[in-house]
Coordinates of C-alpha atoms in Angstrom, one line a residue:
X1 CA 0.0 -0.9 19.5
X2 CA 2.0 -0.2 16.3
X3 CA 4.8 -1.7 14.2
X4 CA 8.1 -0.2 15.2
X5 CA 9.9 1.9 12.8
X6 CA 13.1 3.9 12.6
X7 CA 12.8 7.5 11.9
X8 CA 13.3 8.0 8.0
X9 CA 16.8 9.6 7.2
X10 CA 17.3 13.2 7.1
X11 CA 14.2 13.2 9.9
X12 CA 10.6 12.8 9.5
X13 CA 8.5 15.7 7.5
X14 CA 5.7 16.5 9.2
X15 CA 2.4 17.1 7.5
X16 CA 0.4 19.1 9.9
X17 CA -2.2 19.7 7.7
X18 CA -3.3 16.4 6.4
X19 CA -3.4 15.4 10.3
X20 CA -6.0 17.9 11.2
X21 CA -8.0 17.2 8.3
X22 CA -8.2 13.5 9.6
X23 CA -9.1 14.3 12.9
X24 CA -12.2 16.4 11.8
X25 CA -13.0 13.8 10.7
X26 CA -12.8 11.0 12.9
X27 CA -14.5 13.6 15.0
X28 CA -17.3 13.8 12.8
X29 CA -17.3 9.8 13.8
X30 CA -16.1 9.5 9.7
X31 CA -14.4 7.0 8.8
X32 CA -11.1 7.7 6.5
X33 CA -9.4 6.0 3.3
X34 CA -6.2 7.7 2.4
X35 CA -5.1 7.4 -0.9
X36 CA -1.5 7.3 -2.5
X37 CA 0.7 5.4 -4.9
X38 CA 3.8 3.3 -3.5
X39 CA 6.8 4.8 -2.1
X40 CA 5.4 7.7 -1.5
X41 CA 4.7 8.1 2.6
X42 CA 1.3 6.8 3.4
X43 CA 2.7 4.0 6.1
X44 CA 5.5 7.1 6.9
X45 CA 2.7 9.1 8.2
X46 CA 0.8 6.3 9.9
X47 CA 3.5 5.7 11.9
X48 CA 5.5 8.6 12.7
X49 CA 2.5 11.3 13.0
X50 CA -1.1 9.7 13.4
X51 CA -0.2 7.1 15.6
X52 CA 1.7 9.5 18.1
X53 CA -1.0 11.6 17.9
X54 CA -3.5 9.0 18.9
X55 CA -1.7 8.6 21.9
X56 CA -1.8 12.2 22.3
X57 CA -5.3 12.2 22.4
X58 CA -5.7 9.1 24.8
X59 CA -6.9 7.0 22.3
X60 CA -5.9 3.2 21.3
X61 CA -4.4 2.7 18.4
X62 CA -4.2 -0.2 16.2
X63 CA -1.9 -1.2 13.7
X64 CA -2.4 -3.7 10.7
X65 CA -0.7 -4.3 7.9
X66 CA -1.9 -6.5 5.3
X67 CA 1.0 -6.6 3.2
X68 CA 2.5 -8.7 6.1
X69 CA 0.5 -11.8 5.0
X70 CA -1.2 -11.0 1.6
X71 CA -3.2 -14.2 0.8
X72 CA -4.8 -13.7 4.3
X73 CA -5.2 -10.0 5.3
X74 CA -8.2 -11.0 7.2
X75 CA -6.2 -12.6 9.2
X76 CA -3.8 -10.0 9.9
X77 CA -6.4 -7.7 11.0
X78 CA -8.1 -10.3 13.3
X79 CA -4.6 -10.7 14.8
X80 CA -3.8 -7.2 15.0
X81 CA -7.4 -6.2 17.3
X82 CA -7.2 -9.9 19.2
X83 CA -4.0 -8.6 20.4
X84 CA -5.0 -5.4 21.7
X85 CA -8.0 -7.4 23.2
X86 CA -5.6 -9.8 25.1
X87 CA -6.6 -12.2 23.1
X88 CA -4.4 -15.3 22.2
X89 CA -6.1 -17.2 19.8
X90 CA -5.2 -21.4 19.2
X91 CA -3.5 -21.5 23.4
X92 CA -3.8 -25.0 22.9
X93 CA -6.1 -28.1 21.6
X94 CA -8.4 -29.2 24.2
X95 CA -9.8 -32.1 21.8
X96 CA -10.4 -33.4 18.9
X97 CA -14.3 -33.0 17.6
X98 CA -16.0 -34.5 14.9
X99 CA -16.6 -31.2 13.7
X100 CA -13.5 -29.9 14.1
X101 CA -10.6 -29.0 17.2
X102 CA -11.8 -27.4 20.2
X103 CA -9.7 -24.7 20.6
X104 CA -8.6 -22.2 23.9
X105 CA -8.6 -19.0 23.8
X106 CA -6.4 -17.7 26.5
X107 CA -7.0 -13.3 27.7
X108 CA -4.5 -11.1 29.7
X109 CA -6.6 -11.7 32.6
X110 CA -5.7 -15.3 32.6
X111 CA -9.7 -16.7 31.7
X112 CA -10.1 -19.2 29.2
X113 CA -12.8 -19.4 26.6
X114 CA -13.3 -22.5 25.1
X115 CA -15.4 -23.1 22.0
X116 CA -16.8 -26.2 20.2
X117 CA -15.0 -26.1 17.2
X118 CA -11.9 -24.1 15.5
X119 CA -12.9 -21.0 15.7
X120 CA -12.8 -18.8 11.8
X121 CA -11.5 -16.1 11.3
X122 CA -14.7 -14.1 11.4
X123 CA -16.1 -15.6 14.5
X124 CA -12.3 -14.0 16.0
X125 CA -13.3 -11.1 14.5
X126 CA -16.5 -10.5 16.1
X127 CA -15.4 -11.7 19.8
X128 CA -12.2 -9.3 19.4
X129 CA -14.1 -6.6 18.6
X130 CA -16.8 -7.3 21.4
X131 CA -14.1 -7.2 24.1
X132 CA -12.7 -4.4 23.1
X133 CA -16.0 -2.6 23.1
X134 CA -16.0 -3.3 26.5
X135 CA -12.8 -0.7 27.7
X136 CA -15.1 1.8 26.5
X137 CA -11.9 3.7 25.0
X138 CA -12.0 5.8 21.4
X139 CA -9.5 3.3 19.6
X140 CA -8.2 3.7 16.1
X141 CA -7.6 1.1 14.0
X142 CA -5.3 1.5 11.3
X143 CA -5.8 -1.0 8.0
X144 CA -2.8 -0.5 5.5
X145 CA -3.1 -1.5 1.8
X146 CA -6.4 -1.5 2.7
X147 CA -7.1 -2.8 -1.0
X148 CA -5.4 -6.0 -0.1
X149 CA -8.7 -7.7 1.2
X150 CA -10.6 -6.8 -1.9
X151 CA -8.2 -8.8 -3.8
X152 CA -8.8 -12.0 -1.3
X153 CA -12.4 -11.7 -0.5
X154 CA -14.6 -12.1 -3.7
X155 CA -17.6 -12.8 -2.0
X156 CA -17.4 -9.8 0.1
X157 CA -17.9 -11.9 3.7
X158 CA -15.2 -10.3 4.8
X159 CA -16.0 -6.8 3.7
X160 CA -19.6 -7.5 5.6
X161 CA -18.1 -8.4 8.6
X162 CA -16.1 -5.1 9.0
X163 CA -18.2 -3.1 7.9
X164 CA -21.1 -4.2 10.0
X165 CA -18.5 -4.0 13.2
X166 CA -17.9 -0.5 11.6
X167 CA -21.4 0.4 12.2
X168 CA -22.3 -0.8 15.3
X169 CA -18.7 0.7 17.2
X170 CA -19.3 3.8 15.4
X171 CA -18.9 5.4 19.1
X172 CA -15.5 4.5 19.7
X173 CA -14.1 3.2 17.3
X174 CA -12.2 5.4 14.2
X175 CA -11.2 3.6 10.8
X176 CA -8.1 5.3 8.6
X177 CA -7.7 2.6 6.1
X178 CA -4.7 3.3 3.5
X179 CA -4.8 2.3 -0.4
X180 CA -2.6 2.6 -3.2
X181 CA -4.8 1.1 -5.3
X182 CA -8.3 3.6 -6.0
X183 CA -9.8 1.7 -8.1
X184 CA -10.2 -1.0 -6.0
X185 CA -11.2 0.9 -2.6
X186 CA -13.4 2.7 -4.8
X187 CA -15.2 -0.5 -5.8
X188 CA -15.0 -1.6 -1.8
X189 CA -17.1 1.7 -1.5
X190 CA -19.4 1.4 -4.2
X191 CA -20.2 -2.7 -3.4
X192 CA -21.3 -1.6 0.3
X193 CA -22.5 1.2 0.4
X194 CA -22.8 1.8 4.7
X195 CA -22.4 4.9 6.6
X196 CA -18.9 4.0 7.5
X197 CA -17.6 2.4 4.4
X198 CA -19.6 4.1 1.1
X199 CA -19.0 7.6 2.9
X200 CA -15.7 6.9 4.1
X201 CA -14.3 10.3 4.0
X202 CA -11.5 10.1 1.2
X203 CA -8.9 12.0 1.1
X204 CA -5.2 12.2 -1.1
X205 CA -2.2 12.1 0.3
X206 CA -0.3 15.7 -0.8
X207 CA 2.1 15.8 -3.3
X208 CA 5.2 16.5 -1.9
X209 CA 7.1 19.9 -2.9
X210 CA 9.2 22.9 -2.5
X211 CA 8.7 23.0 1.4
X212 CA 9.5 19.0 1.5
X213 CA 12.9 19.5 -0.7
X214 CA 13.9 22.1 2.0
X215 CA 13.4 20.2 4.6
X216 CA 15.8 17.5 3.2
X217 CA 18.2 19.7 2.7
X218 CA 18.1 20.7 6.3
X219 CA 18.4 17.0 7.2
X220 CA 21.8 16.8 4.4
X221 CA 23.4 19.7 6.2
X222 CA 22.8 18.0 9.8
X223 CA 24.1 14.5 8.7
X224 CA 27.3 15.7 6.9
X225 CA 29.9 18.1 6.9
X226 CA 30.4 17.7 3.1
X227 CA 30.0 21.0 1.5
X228 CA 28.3 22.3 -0.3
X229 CA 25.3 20.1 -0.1
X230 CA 22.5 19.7 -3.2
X231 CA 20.5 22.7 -3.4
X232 CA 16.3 22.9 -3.2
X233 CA 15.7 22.8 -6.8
X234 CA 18.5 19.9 -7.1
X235 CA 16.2 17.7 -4.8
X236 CA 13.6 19.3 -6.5
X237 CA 14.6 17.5 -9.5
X238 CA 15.5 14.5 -7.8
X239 CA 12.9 13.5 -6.1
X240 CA 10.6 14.2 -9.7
X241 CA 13.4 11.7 -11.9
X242 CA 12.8 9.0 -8.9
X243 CA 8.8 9.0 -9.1
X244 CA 8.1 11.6 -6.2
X245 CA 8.9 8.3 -3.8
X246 CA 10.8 9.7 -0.5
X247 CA 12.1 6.4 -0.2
X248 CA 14.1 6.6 -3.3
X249 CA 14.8 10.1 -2.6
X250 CA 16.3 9.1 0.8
X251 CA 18.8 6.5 -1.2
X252 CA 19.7 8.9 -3.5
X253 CA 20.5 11.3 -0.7
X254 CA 22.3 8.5 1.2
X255 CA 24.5 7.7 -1.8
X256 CA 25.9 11.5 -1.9
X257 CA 26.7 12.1 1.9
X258 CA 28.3 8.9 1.8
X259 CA 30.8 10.3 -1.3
X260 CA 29.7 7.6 -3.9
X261 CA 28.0 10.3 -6.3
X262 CA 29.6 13.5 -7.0
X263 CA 26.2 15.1 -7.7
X264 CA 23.1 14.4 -6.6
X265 CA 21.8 13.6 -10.0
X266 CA 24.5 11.2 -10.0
X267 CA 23.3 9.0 -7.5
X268 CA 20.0 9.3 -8.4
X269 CA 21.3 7.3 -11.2
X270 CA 22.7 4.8 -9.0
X271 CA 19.6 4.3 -7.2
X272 CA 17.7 3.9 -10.7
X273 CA 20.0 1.6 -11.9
X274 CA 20.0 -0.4 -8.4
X275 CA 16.0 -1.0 -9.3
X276 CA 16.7 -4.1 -11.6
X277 CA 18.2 -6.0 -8.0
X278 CA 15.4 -5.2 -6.0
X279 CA 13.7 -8.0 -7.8
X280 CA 12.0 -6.4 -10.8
X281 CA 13.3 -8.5 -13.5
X282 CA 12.6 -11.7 -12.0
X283 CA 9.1 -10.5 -11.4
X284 CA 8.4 -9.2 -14.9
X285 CA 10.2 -12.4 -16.4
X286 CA 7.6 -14.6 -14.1
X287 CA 4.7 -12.9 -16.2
X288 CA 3.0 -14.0 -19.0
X289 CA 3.9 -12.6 -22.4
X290 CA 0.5 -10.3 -22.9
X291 CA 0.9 -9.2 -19.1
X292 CA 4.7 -8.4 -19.6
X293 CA 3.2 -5.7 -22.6
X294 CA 0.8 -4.2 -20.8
X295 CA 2.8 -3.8 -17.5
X296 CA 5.2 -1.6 -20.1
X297 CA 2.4 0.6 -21.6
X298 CA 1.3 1.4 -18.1
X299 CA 4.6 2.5 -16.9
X300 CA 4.4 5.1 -19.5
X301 CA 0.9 5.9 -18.3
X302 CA -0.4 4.7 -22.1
X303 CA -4.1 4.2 -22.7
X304 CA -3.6 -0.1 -22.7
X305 CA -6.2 -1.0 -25.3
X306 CA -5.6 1.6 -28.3
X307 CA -1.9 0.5 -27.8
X308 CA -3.4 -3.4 -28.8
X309 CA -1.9 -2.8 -32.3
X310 CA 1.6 -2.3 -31.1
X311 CA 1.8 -5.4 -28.2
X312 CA 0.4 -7.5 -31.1
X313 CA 3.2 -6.2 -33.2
X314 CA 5.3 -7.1 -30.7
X315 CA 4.0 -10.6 -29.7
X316 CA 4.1 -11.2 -33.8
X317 CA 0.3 -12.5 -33.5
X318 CA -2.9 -11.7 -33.6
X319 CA -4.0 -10.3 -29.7
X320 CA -7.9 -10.2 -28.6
X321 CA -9.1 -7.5 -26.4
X322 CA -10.0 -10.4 -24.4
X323 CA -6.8 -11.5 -23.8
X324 CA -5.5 -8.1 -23.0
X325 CA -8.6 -8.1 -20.2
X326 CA -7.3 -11.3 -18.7
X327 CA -3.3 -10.2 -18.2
X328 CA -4.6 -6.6 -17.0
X329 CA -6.8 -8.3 -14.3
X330 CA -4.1 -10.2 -13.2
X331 CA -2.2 -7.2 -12.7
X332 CA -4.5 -5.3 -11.2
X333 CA -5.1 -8.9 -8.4
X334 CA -1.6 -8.8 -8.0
X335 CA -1.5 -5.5 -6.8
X336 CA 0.9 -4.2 -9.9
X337 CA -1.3 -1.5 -11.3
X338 CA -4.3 0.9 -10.6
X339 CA -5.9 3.8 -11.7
X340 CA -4.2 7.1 -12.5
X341 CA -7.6 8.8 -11.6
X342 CA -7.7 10.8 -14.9
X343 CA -9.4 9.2 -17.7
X344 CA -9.7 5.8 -16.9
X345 CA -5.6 5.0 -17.6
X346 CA -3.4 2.4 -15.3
X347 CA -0.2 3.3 -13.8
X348 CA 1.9 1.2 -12.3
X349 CA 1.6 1.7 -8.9
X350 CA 5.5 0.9 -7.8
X351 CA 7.0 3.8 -9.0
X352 CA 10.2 2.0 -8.7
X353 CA 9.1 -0.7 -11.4
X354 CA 7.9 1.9 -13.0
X355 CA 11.5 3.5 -13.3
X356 CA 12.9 0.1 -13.9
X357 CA 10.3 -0.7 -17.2
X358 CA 11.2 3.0 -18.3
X359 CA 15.4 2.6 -18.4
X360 CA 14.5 -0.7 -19.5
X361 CA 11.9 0.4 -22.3
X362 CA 12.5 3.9 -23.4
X363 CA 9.6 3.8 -25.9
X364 CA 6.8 1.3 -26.5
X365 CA 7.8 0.5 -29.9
X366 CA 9.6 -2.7 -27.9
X367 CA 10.5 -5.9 -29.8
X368 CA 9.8 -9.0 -28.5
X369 CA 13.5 -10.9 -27.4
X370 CA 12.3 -14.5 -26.9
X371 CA 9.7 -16.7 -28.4
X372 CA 7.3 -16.0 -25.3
X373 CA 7.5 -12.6 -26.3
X374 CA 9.3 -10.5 -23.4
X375 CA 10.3 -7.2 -24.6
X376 CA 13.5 -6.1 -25.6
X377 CA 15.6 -3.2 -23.7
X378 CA 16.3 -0.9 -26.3
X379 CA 19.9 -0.2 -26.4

C-alpha cells in the first residue's frame, strides 16, 4: 500500500544505482536511513522507484508518512501497518469501563477483537505487527521524515517499541526510513544502539547533476514545441540558483514552456520570488526575535554562535549563549534546521526558506525593523 502520486513533470529520473545499493542491503536483512535535505527527491524515489520495485519483487510494501500528522507520527505509522493488517482500529464502543472504553477492533476477515480498555497506540503497534507476521511475506515498511518521531517521543517509548519489533521481524520485515534532518536520526542511532537501528545502513541521497539536467531537457522538448528549449548547462544553473530542489526546478521549468519567462533564468526568478506566498513570511514573523536571527545565519550556512556579536547588534541588546541555545532548539524541534554534516554548522533544511531569507537578507549585517527585533530586507 502506498500514497498515490502523480508522475513529476518532465517524467520521473530514475536512480538505478541508489536502488541496488538498497536492496543489498535489505538483503543483507539491513535496515536503511536515507538521508537528504527538503525538496530534493527522497519521497520522489520512495514512491516512483522503491515501491514499484517491491512489488517487483513480491514483497509488501508499506507506506507512512509522518509529516501527515506531525504531533502524532506514532500514530501514523500504527495506522499505516494496521491497515495493511486489516485492521480497523476504534469499529465501535462496546462500553464504557471504569478504566477506560472497550473498544472493537474489526479485521478483513470479519472477526472481532475486543479488548478491556482503549487500546494505546503501542499496544496497536504490537498486535499490527503480530498479524502481519503471520502472512509470512518479506514486507517493507517505508517511514518518511523518519526524524519526525524523535521530535515527539522524548522518552524514547516509542523508539523502543519499533525497534524491538525491528528485531524480532528481522526475517521479513525490511525498514528504509527517510530523514532530512541527520542530526537527529543520528542521535535516534546513537540513543539505541540495536542491530537494526544503531547499524542502520545509512546512506545519502545523490546529488543530482549533469545526467539529471539532460534528462529534463528531454522531458522540455517532449512537453512543448517551443524552440529552442534551455540548454544542459542552463538547467544546470537552474537547478544550483533554486537549492538543487527538483521541485523548484520543475516550477521553474513549468513557468518557461508555459511562455511566462523568456529565459529559463527568468523564471527561476519567478519561482524565487513566488517563495515569500508559500507561507515563509508568516512563519518567520510567528518566531521569536533571537530565533528569527539565527534562522538568517543558517540560511547562509554561518557558524550561529561566533555570529552572537552581530544578532546582538541587531537585537540592540545584550544576547546570552543561552538564549541563542533555546531559539536554535526550537528550530531544530520544529523541524526548520539540521546539520550540514561538515563542521558542526546548521542549514536550513527547506531550501526554499532558505532562498526566501537569502533575497530577503543578502548579508547578515541585517537591522532589526521592529521593536521585537525582526530583520530588515535590505533594499
Amino acid at each position: 500500500m502506498t500514497s498515490s502520486t502523480a508522475t513529476p513533470p518532465f517524467g520521473y529520473f530514475p536512480r538505478p544505482e541508489l536502488l541496488q545499493v538498497i536492496r543489498a542491503r535489505f538483503d543483507g536483512r539491513e535496515n536503511v536511513a536515507l538521508f537528504a535535505r527538503r525538496r530534493n527527491g527522497k519521497t520522489t524515489f520512495v514512491l516512483n522507484e522503491l515501491l514499484p520495485a517491491a512489488a517487483t519483487w513480491r514483497w509488501e510494501f508499506i507506506y507512512a508518512n509522518l509529516w501527515e500528522d506531525k504531533e502524532r507520527p506514532m500514530d501514523v505509522i500504527v495506522e499505516a501497518v494496521e491497515k495493511a493488517a486489516g485492521i480497523t482500529p476504534a469499529l465501535r464502543v462496546d462500553r464504557e469501563l471504569s478504566g477506560g472504553i472497550a473498544v472493537g477492533f474489526g479485521s478483513a476477515s470479519g472477526k472481532r477483537t475486543v479488548i478491556g480498555v482503549e487500546a494505546t497506540v503501542l499496544q496497536r503497534w504490537k498486535r499490527a505487527i503480530e498479524a502481519l507476521a503471520t502472512r509470512g511475506r518479506t514486507t517493507l515498511l517505508v517511514i518518511d521524515e523518519f526524524q519526525t518521531l524523535h521530535h515527539r517521543d522524548p522518552e524514547a517509548r516509542a523508539t523502543a517499541a519499533l525497534r524491538t519489533a525491528f528485531e524480532a521481524n528481522s526475517g521479513w520485515l525490511r525498514v528504509l526510513m527517510t530523514g532530512s534532518d541527520r542530526a537527529a536520526l543520528t542521535e535516534i542511532f546513537r540513543r539505541h544502539q540495536s542491530p537494526l537501528l544503531g547499524q542502520a545502513a545509512k546512506v545519502d541521497l545523490p546529488a543530482l547533476g549533469p545526467e539529471f539536467d539532460a534528462h529534463r531537457v528531454a522531458g522540455v522538448e517532449a512537453a512543448t514545441s517551443r524552440r529552442p528549449v534551455p540548454s544542459v548547462l542552463d538547467v544546470g544553473a537552474a537547478r544550483i540558483r533554486l537549492g538543487n530542489s527538483p521541485e523548484l526546478l520543475n516550477k521553474a521549468l513549468s513557468r518557461w514552456v508555459s511562455g511566462e519567462a523568456v529565459t529559463l533564468d527568468d523564471a527561476a526568478a519567478l519561482v524565487e520570488a513566488e517563495l515569500g506566498d508559500a507561507g515563509y513570511e508568516a512563519l518567520f514573523e510567528a518566531l521569536g526575535d533571537v530565533a528569527q536571527q539565527v534562522l538568517v545565519v543558517c540560511a547562509f550556512e554561518r557558524a550561529i554562535y561566533t555570529n552572537i556579536p552581530t544578532m546582538a547588534a541587531n537585537l540592540g541588546r545584550p544576547l546570552k549563549a543561552t538564549t541563542v541555545q533555546s531559539a536554535e532548539r526550537t528550530l531544530v524541534k520544529r523541524e526548520l534546521i539540521g546539520l550540514t554534516g561538515e563542521n558542526g554548522l546548521r542549514e536550513v533544511l527547506d531550501p526554499g526558506l532558505a532562498i526566501w531569507l537569502q533575497r530577503c537578507y543578502r548579508a547578515l549585517e541585517w537591522k532589526p525593523a521592529k521593536p521585537r527585533g525582526a530583520p530588515r530586507r535590505r533594499r
